[in-house]
mmCIF file of C-alpha atoms in Angstrom:
data_model
loop_
_atom_site.group_PDB
_atom_site.id
_atom_site.type_symbol
_atom_site.label_atom_id
_atom_site.label_comp_id
_atom_site.label_asym_id
_atom_site.label_seq_id
_atom_site.Cartn_x
_atom_site.Cartn_y
_atom_site.Cartn_z
ATOM 1 C CA MET A 30 0.000 0.000 0.000
ATOM 2 C CA LYS A 31 1.353 3.388 -1.095
ATOM 3 C CA PRO A 32 0.056 6.963 -0.717
ATOM 4 C CA ASN A 33 -0.790 7.188 -4.428
ATOM 5 C CA ASP A 34 -2.757 3.902 -4.443
ATOM 6 C CA GLN A 35 -6.432 4.522 -5.028
ATOM 7 C CA PHE A 36 -9.496 3.329 -3.172
ATOM 8 C CA SER A 37 -13.234 3.595 -3.574
ATOM 9 C CA PHE A 38 -16.238 2.666 -1.458
ATOM 10 C CA VAL A 39 -18.416 -0.392 -2.089
ATOM 11 C CA LYS A 40 -21.747 0.571 -3.595
ATOM 12 C CA ASN A 41 -24.878 0.390 -1.431
ATOM 13 C CA ASN A 42 -22.817 -0.036 1.718
ATOM 14 C CA LEU A 43 -24.239 2.908 3.652
ATOM 15 C CA ILE A 44 -24.233 2.272 7.402
ATOM 16 C CA SER A 45 -25.613 4.231 10.306
ATOM 17 C CA GLN A 46 -23.154 6.304 12.297
ATOM 18 C CA ASP A 47 -23.160 5.300 15.959
ATOM 19 C CA SER A 48 -20.749 7.792 17.463
ATOM 20 C CA THR A 49 -21.855 6.908 20.996
ATOM 21 C CA ASN A 50 -20.613 3.310 21.025
ATOM 22 C CA LEU A 51 -17.690 4.187 18.782
ATOM 23 C CA ILE A 52 -16.389 6.568 21.453
ATOM 24 C CA ARG A 53 -17.497 4.600 24.514
ATOM 25 C CA LEU A 54 -16.427 1.116 23.430
ATOM 26 C CA TYR A 55 -14.093 1.195 20.443
ATOM 27 C CA LEU A 56 -11.996 4.337 20.927
ATOM 28 C CA PRO A 57 -10.085 3.081 24.026
ATOM 29 C CA ILE A 58 -9.048 -0.031 22.101
ATOM 30 C CA LEU A 59 -8.440 1.484 18.666
ATOM 31 C CA GLY A 60 -6.890 4.776 19.682
ATOM 32 C CA PHE A 61 -7.463 8.180 18.047
ATOM 33 C CA HIS A 62 -5.839 7.457 14.681
ATOM 34 C CA ALA A 63 -7.892 4.353 13.836
ATOM 35 C CA THR A 64 -11.082 5.928 15.173
ATOM 36 C CA SER A 65 -10.481 9.061 13.075
ATOM 37 C CA ILE A 66 -9.946 6.979 9.937
ATOM 38 C CA TYR A 67 -13.215 5.105 10.536
ATOM 39 C CA GLN A 68 -15.028 8.419 10.952
ATOM 40 C CA TYR A 69 -13.324 9.702 7.797
ATOM 41 C CA PHE A 70 -14.738 6.761 5.826
ATOM 42 C CA LEU A 71 -18.211 7.429 7.182
ATOM 43 C CA ALA A 72 -17.980 11.143 6.329
ATOM 44 C CA PHE A 73 -16.612 10.708 2.783
ATOM 45 C CA TRP A 74 -18.696 7.680 1.778
ATOM 46 C CA ASP A 75 -20.105 8.407 -1.695
ATOM 47 C CA ASN A 76 -21.693 5.116 -2.770
ATOM 48 C CA GLY A 77 -18.672 4.223 -4.893
ATOM 49 C CA LYS A 78 -18.988 7.145 -7.331
ATOM 50 C CA SER A 79 -15.359 8.320 -7.142
ATOM 51 C CA SER A 80 -11.879 7.083 -6.394
ATOM 52 C CA TYR A 81 -9.499 8.628 -3.890
ATOM 53 C CA THR A 82 -5.843 8.181 -3.059
ATOM 54 C CA PHE A 83 -4.701 7.174 0.399
ATOM 55 C CA GLY A 84 -2.744 10.407 0.326
ATOM 56 C CA HIS A 85 -6.095 12.166 0.673
ATOM 57 C CA ILE A 86 -6.568 10.483 4.067
ATOM 58 C CA LEU A 87 -3.005 11.313 5.099
ATOM 59 C CA ASN A 88 -3.483 14.966 4.200
ATOM 60 C CA HIS A 89 -6.924 15.307 5.735
ATOM 61 C CA LEU A 90 -6.033 13.651 9.051
ATOM 62 C CA ASN A 91 -2.374 14.705 9.143
ATOM 63 C CA LEU A 92 -1.149 11.117 9.441
ATOM 64 C CA GLY A 93 1.896 9.208 8.237
ATOM 65 C CA MET A 94 1.660 6.110 6.043
ATOM 66 C CA ASN A 95 2.779 3.763 8.830
ATOM 67 C CA ALA A 96 0.041 5.078 11.126
ATOM 68 C CA LEU A 97 -2.520 4.616 8.349
ATOM 69 C CA GLN A 98 -1.538 1.011 7.653
ATOM 70 C CA LYS A 99 -1.473 0.073 11.322
ATOM 71 C CA SER A 100 -4.864 1.708 11.887
ATOM 72 C CA LEU A 101 -6.447 -0.098 8.933
ATOM 73 C CA GLU A 102 -5.175 -3.401 10.354
ATOM 74 C CA MET A 103 -6.770 -2.598 13.710
ATOM 75 C CA LEU A 104 -10.068 -1.627 12.076
ATOM 76 C CA SER A 105 -10.019 -4.862 10.104
ATOM 77 C CA ALA A 106 -9.266 -6.913 13.224
ATOM 78 C CA MET A 107 -12.198 -5.268 15.031
ATOM 79 C CA GLN A 108 -14.404 -5.995 11.980
ATOM 80 C CA LEU A 109 -15.225 -2.373 11.244
ATOM 81 C CA VAL A 110 -13.488 -2.105 7.852
ATOM 82 C CA GLU A 111 -12.798 -4.697 5.164
ATOM 83 C CA LEU A 112 -10.266 -3.920 2.423
ATOM 84 C CA TYR A 113 -10.368 -5.673 -0.963
ATOM 85 C CA HIS A 114 -7.323 -5.292 -3.198
ATOM 86 C CA THR A 115 -6.956 -5.604 -6.988
ATOM 87 C CA GLU A 116 -3.649 -4.376 -8.420
ATOM 88 C CA ASN A 117 -3.261 -0.757 -7.263
ATOM 89 C CA HIS A 118 -6.909 -0.261 -6.385
ATOM 90 C CA PHE A 119 -8.644 -0.962 -3.075
ATOM 91 C CA GLN A 120 -12.301 -1.182 -2.188
ATOM 92 C CA VAL A 121 -13.490 -0.206 1.275
ATOM 93 C CA TYR A 122 -16.370 -2.163 2.785
ATOM 94 C CA LEU A 123 -17.681 -0.650 6.016
ATOM 95 C CA GLN A 124 -19.226 -2.503 8.956
ATOM 96 C CA PRO A 125 -21.345 -0.899 11.691
ATOM 97 C CA THR A 126 -20.291 -0.798 15.324
ATOM 98 C CA LEU A 127 -21.856 -3.327 17.675
ATOM 99 C CA ALA A 128 -24.508 -2.436 20.206
ATOM 100 C CA SER A 129 -23.103 -2.233 23.726
ATOM 101 C CA GLY A 130 -24.735 -5.485 24.852
ATOM 102 C CA GLU A 131 -23.316 -7.497 21.958
ATOM 103 C CA PHE A 132 -19.896 -5.844 22.235
ATOM 104 C CA LEU A 133 -19.560 -6.550 25.951
ATOM 105 C CA SER A 134 -20.870 -10.100 25.607
ATOM 106 C CA ASN A 135 -17.823 -10.851 23.483
ATOM 107 C CA PRO A 136 -15.273 -11.981 26.120
ATOM 108 C CA VAL A 137 -12.289 -10.912 24.008
ATOM 109 C CA TYR A 138 -13.589 -7.419 23.254
ATOM 110 C CA ARG A 139 -14.573 -6.978 26.872
ATOM 111 C CA ARG A 140 -11.112 -8.017 28.104
ATOM 112 C CA LEU A 141 -9.408 -5.653 25.645
ATOM 113 C CA LEU A 142 -11.568 -2.810 26.922
ATOM 114 C CA GLU A 143 -10.877 -3.729 30.563
ATOM 115 C CA LYS A 144 -7.155 -3.538 29.901
ATOM 116 C CA LYS A 145 -7.593 0.022 28.651
ATOM 117 C CA ILE A 146 -10.108 1.553 31.065
ATOM 118 C CA GLY A 147 -10.314 -0.922 33.970
ATOM 119 C CA GLU A 148 -12.897 -3.450 35.128
ATOM 120 C CA ALA A 149 -14.947 -0.971 37.152
ATOM 121 C CA ALA A 150 -15.369 1.357 34.170
ATOM 122 C CA VAL A 151 -16.475 -1.545 31.967
ATOM 123 C CA GLU A 152 -18.970 -2.720 34.581
ATOM 124 C CA ALA A 153 -20.501 0.758 34.502
ATOM 125 C CA LEU A 154 -21.070 0.387 30.743
ATOM 126 C CA LEU A 155 -22.997 -2.895 30.998
ATOM 127 C CA PRO A 156 -26.658 -2.536 29.968
ATOM 128 C CA SER A 157 -29.159 -3.528 32.643
ATOM 129 C CA HIS A 158 -31.630 -6.335 32.063
ATOM 130 C CA PRO A 159 -35.309 -5.347 31.702
ATOM 131 C CA SER A 160 -37.676 -6.542 34.397
ATOM 132 C CA GLY A 161 -40.993 -8.278 33.930
ATOM 133 C CA GLU A 162 -42.183 -10.847 31.415
ATOM 134 C CA LYS A 163 -41.205 -10.398 27.788
ATOM 135 C CA GLN A 164 -44.126 -10.102 25.382
ATOM 136 C CA ASP A 165 -43.343 -12.467 22.515
ATOM 137 C CA VAL A 166 -44.974 -11.775 19.169
ATOM 138 C CA LYS A 167 -44.145 -14.198 16.365
ATOM 139 C CA LEU A 168 -43.377 -12.950 12.899
ATOM 140 C CA SER A 169 -45.645 -15.559 11.322
ATOM 141 C CA GLU A 170 -48.629 -14.312 13.320
ATOM 142 C CA ILE A 171 -48.264 -10.705 12.147
ATOM 143 C CA PHE A 172 -47.157 -11.168 8.535
ATOM 144 C CA GLN A 173 -48.747 -14.551 7.839
ATOM 145 C CA VAL A 174 -45.478 -16.254 6.988
ATOM 146 C CA GLU A 175 -45.454 -20.048 7.364
ATOM 147 C CA ASP A 176 -42.795 -21.658 9.543
ATOM 148 C CA ALA A 177 -41.010 -18.392 10.024
ATOM 149 C CA LYS A 178 -38.130 -18.603 12.416
ATOM 150 C CA VAL A 179 -36.005 -15.497 12.645
ATOM 151 C CA GLU A 180 -33.039 -15.576 14.961
ATOM 152 C CA PRO A 181 -30.862 -12.570 15.717
ATOM 153 C CA GLN A 182 -27.512 -12.984 14.027
ATOM 154 C CA SER A 183 -24.284 -11.569 15.236
ATOM 155 C CA LYS A 184 -21.546 -10.602 12.845
ATOM 156 C CA GLN A 185 -19.148 -11.758 15.540
ATOM 157 C CA ASN A 186 -18.000 -15.359 15.308
ATOM 158 C CA HIS A 187 -16.137 -15.059 18.564
ATOM 159 C CA PHE A 188 -14.502 -17.680 20.709
ATOM 160 C CA ASP A 189 -17.257 -19.548 22.559
ATOM 161 C CA LEU A 190 -15.992 -19.290 26.108
ATOM 162 C CA ASP A 191 -19.085 -20.822 27.718
ATOM 163 C CA TYR A 192 -18.712 -24.186 25.952
ATOM 164 C CA PHE A 193 -14.956 -24.078 26.540
ATOM 165 C CA LYS A 194 -15.515 -23.660 30.287
ATOM 166 C CA GLN A 195 -18.054 -26.475 30.374
ATOM 167 C CA LEU A 196 -15.473 -28.929 29.057
ATOM 168 C CA MET A 197 -12.875 -27.505 31.432
ATOM 169 C CA ALA A 198 -15.163 -28.226 34.372
ATOM 170 C CA ARG A 199 -15.759 -31.771 33.124
ATOM 171 C CA GLU A 200 -11.986 -32.427 32.934
ATOM 172 C CA ASN A 201 -11.184 -30.493 36.144
ATOM 173 C CA LEU A 202 -9.091 -27.971 34.220
ATOM 174 C CA ARG A 203 -8.673 -24.380 35.317
ATOM 175 C CA PHE A 204 -7.070 -21.151 34.122
ATOM 176 C CA GLU A 205 -3.923 -19.745 35.655
ATOM 177 C CA ASN A 206 -5.070 -16.226 34.737
ATOM 178 C CA GLU A 207 -8.398 -16.384 32.936
ATOM 179 C CA LYS A 208 -8.432 -12.873 31.505
ATOM 180 C CA GLU A 209 -4.906 -13.052 30.128
ATOM 181 C CA ASP A 210 -5.208 -16.670 28.977
ATOM 182 C CA LEU A 211 -8.433 -15.852 27.140
ATOM 183 C CA LEU A 212 -6.673 -13.407 24.803
ATOM 184 C CA VAL A 213 -4.020 -16.008 23.966
ATOM 185 C CA LEU A 214 -6.624 -18.736 23.394
ATOM 186 C CA PHE A 215 -8.579 -16.447 21.091
ATOM 187 C CA ALA A 216 -5.403 -15.553 19.169
ATOM 188 C CA ILE A 217 -4.540 -19.235 18.726
ATOM 189 C CA SER A 218 -8.081 -20.053 17.592
ATOM 190 C CA GLU A 219 -8.069 -17.193 15.094
ATOM 191 C CA GLN A 220 -4.553 -17.799 13.731
ATOM 192 C CA GLN A 221 -5.117 -21.536 13.302
ATOM 193 C CA ASN A 222 -8.668 -21.031 12.022
ATOM 194 C CA TRP A 223 -9.836 -23.469 14.690
ATOM 195 C CA THR A 224 -13.150 -23.927 16.423
ATOM 196 C CA TRP A 225 -13.311 -23.487 20.186
ATOM 197 C CA TYR A 226 -13.296 -27.291 20.526
ATOM 198 C CA GLU A 227 -10.108 -27.754 18.513
ATOM 199 C CA THR A 228 -8.470 -25.106 20.681
ATOM 200 C CA TYR A 229 -9.688 -26.891 23.803
ATOM 201 C CA LEU A 230 -8.131 -30.184 22.707
ATOM 202 C CA LEU A 231 -4.710 -28.549 22.465
ATOM 203 C CA ALA A 232 -5.233 -26.805 25.824
ATOM 204 C CA LYS A 233 -6.092 -30.139 27.434
ATOM 205 C CA GLU A 234 -3.097 -31.913 25.853
ATOM 206 C CA THR A 235 -0.588 -29.329 27.059
ATOM 207 C CA ALA A 236 -2.091 -28.565 30.490
ATOM 208 C CA VAL A 237 0.200 -28.753 33.526
ATOM 209 C CA GLY A 238 -1.337 -30.198 36.663
ATOM 210 C CA HIS A 239 -4.872 -29.455 35.403
ATOM 211 C CA VAL A 240 -3.871 -25.833 34.709
ATOM 212 C CA ILE A 241 -4.033 -24.571 31.119
ATOM 213 C CA SER A 242 -0.592 -23.502 29.902
ATOM 214 C CA THR A 243 -0.742 -21.110 26.954
ATOM 215 C CA LYS A 244 3.075 -21.196 26.843
ATOM 216 C CA ARG A 245 3.058 -24.922 26.119
ATOM 217 C CA MET A 246 0.220 -24.510 23.623
ATOM 218 C CA LYS A 247 2.344 -22.077 21.642
ATOM 219 C CA GLN A 248 5.352 -24.375 21.940
ATOM 220 C CA LYS A 249 3.315 -27.236 20.480
ATOM 221 C CA LEU A 250 2.202 -25.068 17.577
ATOM 222 C CA ASN A 251 5.772 -23.918 16.944
ATOM 223 C CA GLN A 252 7.112 -27.450 16.535
ATOM 224 C CA LYS A 253 9.128 -27.855 13.358
ATOM 225 C CA PRO A 254 9.033 -30.908 11.076
ATOM 226 C CA ALA A 255 11.027 -33.790 12.518
ATOM 227 C CA ALA A 256 14.705 -33.741 11.579
ATOM 228 C CA SER A 257 16.482 -36.776 10.163
ATOM 229 C CA GLY A 258 19.928 -38.291 10.519
ATOM 230 C CA PHE A 259 19.546 -39.658 14.040
ATOM 231 C CA SER A 260 21.407 -42.736 15.202
ATOM 232 C CA ASN A 261 19.466 -45.811 16.272
ATOM 233 C CA ALA A 262 20.050 -44.965 19.937
ATOM 234 C CA GLU A 263 18.889 -41.382 19.422
ATOM 235 C CA GLN A 264 15.787 -42.620 17.631
ATOM 236 C CA THR A 265 15.072 -44.846 20.636
ATOM 237 C CA ILE A 266 15.399 -41.865 22.988
ATOM 238 C CA ILE A 267 13.091 -39.747 20.804
ATOM 239 C CA ARG A 268 10.509 -42.509 20.516
ATOM 240 C CA GLU A 269 10.456 -43.105 24.267
ATOM 241 C CA ALA A 270 10.337 -39.378 25.036
ATOM 242 C CA LYS A 271 7.301 -38.870 22.818
ATOM 243 C CA SER A 272 5.390 -41.888 24.095
ATOM 244 C CA ARG A 273 4.930 -40.875 27.736
ATOM 245 C CA SER A 274 4.122 -37.918 29.915
ATOM 246 C CA ALA A 275 6.982 -36.480 31.951
ATOM 247 C CA MET A 276 5.601 -37.989 35.168
ATOM 248 C CA GLN A 277 5.256 -41.440 33.573
ATOM 249 C CA PHE A 278 8.734 -41.221 32.070
ATOM 250 C CA LEU A 279 10.276 -40.270 35.424
ATOM 251 C CA ALA A 280 8.345 -43.033 37.205
ATOM 252 C CA GLU A 281 9.691 -45.655 34.842
ATOM 253 C CA ILE A 282 13.271 -44.456 35.200
ATOM 254 C CA LYS A 283 12.881 -44.519 38.984
ATOM 255 C CA LYS A 284 11.404 -48.009 38.764
ATOM 256 C CA THR A 285 14.532 -49.308 37.020
ATOM 257 C CA LYS A 286 16.497 -47.911 39.975
ATOM 258 C CA HIS A 287 14.097 -49.410 42.548
ATOM 259 C CA ALA A 288 13.180 -45.926 43.773
ATOM 260 C CA THR A 289 10.078 -43.769 44.056
ATOM 261 C CA ILE A 290 9.436 -40.174 42.943
ATOM 262 C CA THR A 291 10.175 -37.615 45.652
ATOM 263 C CA ARG A 292 8.221 -34.442 46.398
ATOM 264 C CA GLY A 293 11.164 -32.379 45.176
ATOM 265 C CA GLU A 294 11.204 -34.240 41.860
ATOM 266 C CA ARG A 295 7.483 -33.606 41.379
ATOM 267 C CA GLN A 296 8.074 -29.924 42.039
ATOM 268 C CA CYS A 297 10.985 -29.961 39.598
ATOM 269 C CA LEU A 298 8.768 -31.364 36.830
ATOM 270 C CA GLN A 299 6.273 -28.597 37.562
ATOM 271 C CA GLU A 300 8.974 -25.958 37.228
ATOM 272 C CA LEU A 301 10.206 -27.440 33.950
ATOM 273 C CA ALA A 302 6.669 -27.374 32.558
ATOM 274 C CA ASN A 303 6.135 -23.804 33.796
ATOM 275 C CA LEU A 304 9.027 -22.765 31.568
ATOM 276 C CA GLY A 305 6.798 -23.773 28.663
ATOM 277 C CA LEU A 306 8.685 -26.945 27.761
ATOM 278 C CA LEU A 307 6.660 -29.832 26.376
ATOM 279 C CA ASP A 308 6.801 -33.240 28.033
ATOM 280 C CA GLU A 309 8.812 -34.783 25.201
ATOM 281 C CA ALA A 310 11.600 -32.207 25.682
ATOM 282 C CA ILE A 311 11.429 -32.629 29.463
ATOM 283 C CA ASN A 312 11.837 -36.391 29.069
ATOM 284 C CA VAL A 313 15.076 -35.916 27.152
ATOM 285 C CA ILE A 314 16.298 -33.643 29.956
ATOM 286 C CA LEU A 315 15.445 -36.343 32.496
ATOM 287 C CA LEU A 316 17.409 -38.982 30.618
ATOM 288 C CA LEU A 317 20.365 -36.636 30.180
ATOM 289 C CA THR A 318 20.342 -35.764 33.881
ATOM 290 C CA PHE A 319 20.218 -39.371 35.101
ATOM 291 C CA ASN A 320 22.995 -40.272 32.686
ATOM 292 C CA LYS A 321 25.171 -37.464 34.055
ATOM 293 C CA VAL A 322 24.980 -38.644 37.662
ATOM 294 C CA ASP A 323 24.668 -42.310 38.624
ATOM 295 C CA SER A 324 22.020 -41.831 41.277
ATOM 296 C CA ALA A 325 18.526 -43.008 42.072
ATOM 297 C CA ASN A 326 17.466 -39.372 42.512
ATOM 298 C CA LEU A 327 17.090 -36.635 39.921
ATOM 299 C CA ASN A 328 19.743 -33.916 39.973
ATOM 300 C CA GLU A 329 17.138 -31.153 40.074
ATOM 301 C CA LYS A 330 19.626 -28.291 39.865
ATOM 302 C CA TYR A 331 21.211 -29.650 36.713
ATOM 303 C CA ALA A 332 17.820 -30.445 35.139
ATOM 304 C CA LEU A 333 16.659 -26.854 35.701
ATOM 305 C CA LYS A 334 19.910 -25.529 34.254
ATOM 306 C CA VAL A 335 19.437 -27.515 31.044
ATOM 307 C CA ALA A 336 15.737 -26.603 30.953
ATOM 308 C CA ASN A 337 16.560 -22.900 31.147
ATOM 309 C CA ASP A 338 18.872 -23.328 28.164
ATOM 310 C CA PHE A 339 16.213 -25.231 26.227
ATOM 311 C CA SER A 340 13.614 -22.585 27.031
ATOM 312 C CA TYR A 341 15.943 -19.813 25.866
ATOM 313 C CA GLN A 342 16.773 -21.766 22.703
ATOM 314 C CA GLU A 343 13.037 -22.389 22.100
ATOM 315 C CA VAL A 344 13.376 -26.164 21.974
ATOM 316 C CA THR A 345 9.925 -27.472 21.094
ATOM 317 C CA SER A 346 10.418 -31.198 20.460
ATOM 318 C CA ALA A 347 12.359 -34.282 21.483
ATOM 319 C CA GLU A 348 14.239 -34.130 18.176
ATOM 320 C CA GLU A 349 15.455 -30.604 18.857
ATOM 321 C CA ALA A 350 16.400 -31.572 22.410
ATOM 322 C CA VAL A 351 18.524 -34.482 21.188
ATOM 323 C CA LEU A 352 20.218 -32.223 18.634
ATOM 324 C CA ARG A 353 21.028 -29.692 21.361
ATOM 325 C CA ILE A 354 22.561 -32.440 23.499
ATOM 326 C CA ARG A 355 24.568 -33.612 20.531
ATOM 327 C CA GLU A 356 25.888 -30.057 20.097
ATOM 328 C CA ARG A 357 26.817 -29.946 23.771
ATOM 329 C CA ASN A 358 28.786 -33.159 23.456
ATOM 330 C CA GLN A 359 30.637 -31.988 20.377
ATOM 331 C CA GLN A 360 31.871 -28.719 21.905
ATOM 332 C CA PRO A 361 35.621 -28.649 22.697
ATOM 333 C CA SER A 362 36.514 -28.935 26.372
ATOM 334 C CA LYS A 363 38.220 -25.917 27.899
ATOM 335 C CA LYS A 364 40.375 -28.142 30.033
ATOM 336 C CA ALA A 365 41.541 -30.390 27.199
ATOM 337 C CA ASN A 366 43.771 -29.521 24.264
ATOM 338 C CA GLN A 367 42.319 -28.023 21.090
ATOM 339 C CA THR A 368 41.734 -31.381 19.458
ATOM 340 C CA ALA A 369 40.017 -32.948 22.421
ATOM 341 C CA THR A 370 36.278 -32.753 22.831
ATOM 342 C CA SER A 371 34.222 -32.475 25.988
ATOM 343 C CA LYS A 372 33.109 -35.623 27.737
ATOM 344 C CA SER A 373 29.640 -36.727 26.733
ATOM 345 C CA ASN A 374 26.811 -36.352 29.211
ATOM 346 C CA VAL A 375 24.897 -39.165 27.556
ATOM 347 C CA PRO A 376 26.018 -42.730 26.908
ATOM 348 C CA ASP A 377 28.491 -43.273 24.074
ATOM 349 C CA TRP A 378 25.956 -45.434 22.269
ATOM 350 C CA SER A 379 23.725 -42.362 21.749
ATOM 351 C CA ASN A 380 26.459 -40.492 19.874
ATOM 352 C CA PRO A 381 25.788 -40.758 16.111
ATOM 353 C CA ASP A 382 29.559 -40.608 15.388
ATOM 354 C CA TYR A 383 30.393 -43.361 17.849
ATOM 355 C CA LYS A 384 32.610 -46.091 16.450
ATOM 356 C CA ASN A 385 32.788 -49.444 18.135
ATOM 357 C CA GLU A 386 36.509 -49.843 18.865
ATOM 358 C CA THR A 387 36.136 -51.362 22.300
ATOM 359 C CA SER A 388 36.931 -54.757 23.668
ATOM 360 C CA ALA A 389 34.302 -57.395 24.144
ATOM 361 C CA GLU A 390 34.212 -56.656 27.889
ATOM 362 C CA LYS A 391 33.757 -52.919 27.310
ATOM 363 C CA GLN A 392 31.093 -53.595 24.720
ATOM 364 C CA ALA A 393 29.243 -55.726 27.249
ATOM 365 C CA GLU A 394 29.332 -52.844 29.720
ATOM 366 C CA LEU A 395 27.866 -50.462 27.136
ATOM 367 C CA GLU A 396 25.116 -52.885 26.290
ATOM 368 C CA GLU A 397 24.284 -53.233 29.976
ATOM 369 C CA GLN A 398 24.147 -49.461 30.316
ATOM 370 C CA LYS A 399 21.826 -49.225 27.351
ATOM 371 C CA ARG A 400 19.662 -51.995 28.714
ATOM 372 C CA LYS A 401 19.277 -50.260 32.086
ATOM 373 C CA LEU A 402 18.466 -46.809 30.741
ATOM 374 C CA LEU A 403 16.215 -47.700 27.831
ATOM 375 C CA ALA A 404 15.212 -51.338 27.596
ATOM 376 C CA LYS A 405 13.731 -51.347 31.084
ATOM 377 C CA LEU A 406 11.628 -48.333 30.157
ATOM 378 C CA ASP A 407 9.698 -50.562 27.782
ATOM 379 C CA GLN A 408 9.276 -53.172 30.516
ATOM 380 C CA GLY A 409 7.974 -50.515 32.894
ATOM 381 C CA GLY A 410 5.346 -49.454 30.353
ATOM 382 C CA ASP A 411 3.947 -52.943 29.933
#
């Protein structure tokens, strides 16, 4: 879009000007620039008779091009203006503002307004409910239309929070911060073009301790296609990491060591999940940590250290986690000479460059190590 690009209005698209709700409800969210542009369109609407340049808007409202583009995006997002583009020409299709009741019944719009003017101010804008019994008169009775059924339609296809909450209650899920989480859930639903139910399924899958985690939802959506070139041992690690929840994975490792999960380990898993890491990445961290220290208990400090790195590096899958560990193992050691590499924190058999140059006794030891750390996991899942 450039200042000399032309636009015209869609024919027969005259809408009523509701300055009251525009100022009371939309202005705090849109800001003065976007609101002024919407009012400009209403004032200059000519039923599509003429074409204008965007420079006309810039000159009339004393705006810059960046402000104009950003404002048009906001108006489009709030469903007040639709732009249709063909080559260097745009058509402007206007939408009316919502009535206050419909606007404030939209949980996303209401939350956006609360963030701007506060909850108390929004409460003061809520329309009161009429008292008494409603007098219903059917359309078919007045106009003699058979089987007439007219239902009020909303131009808003917003996120259906009521149904979402009903399923949450059924599964004992809860929000960590409902008002903030709602905006993220709506954004995910809109960006993925999902229904509220599809969004719920992802929220349920990535929940942490029955609490919806929008961080983990976004991590799941940001997963990249699986990489290739993994060794057989690495493929085993990835497969096991993806097949179980973090709690199940830890329980099976502890079972091979004839130990039980401690309260501190449960808290550690919670902290790893709160960083936004998915269970499959956490499981790789668990295996790495137990391989580093031969103990029946999780080295929580080390696990959190690795998790912080993974969170910073935006590791979203078991494949990425294994690649990061491989990179760690291939980094030169500061204490060794320049040709030496750092000691691996995972078994040698998980290194894709590992060459079997060991004696039969050493090979037997490696096989035993592999059997303890992976084979028994399958036995524990039976």
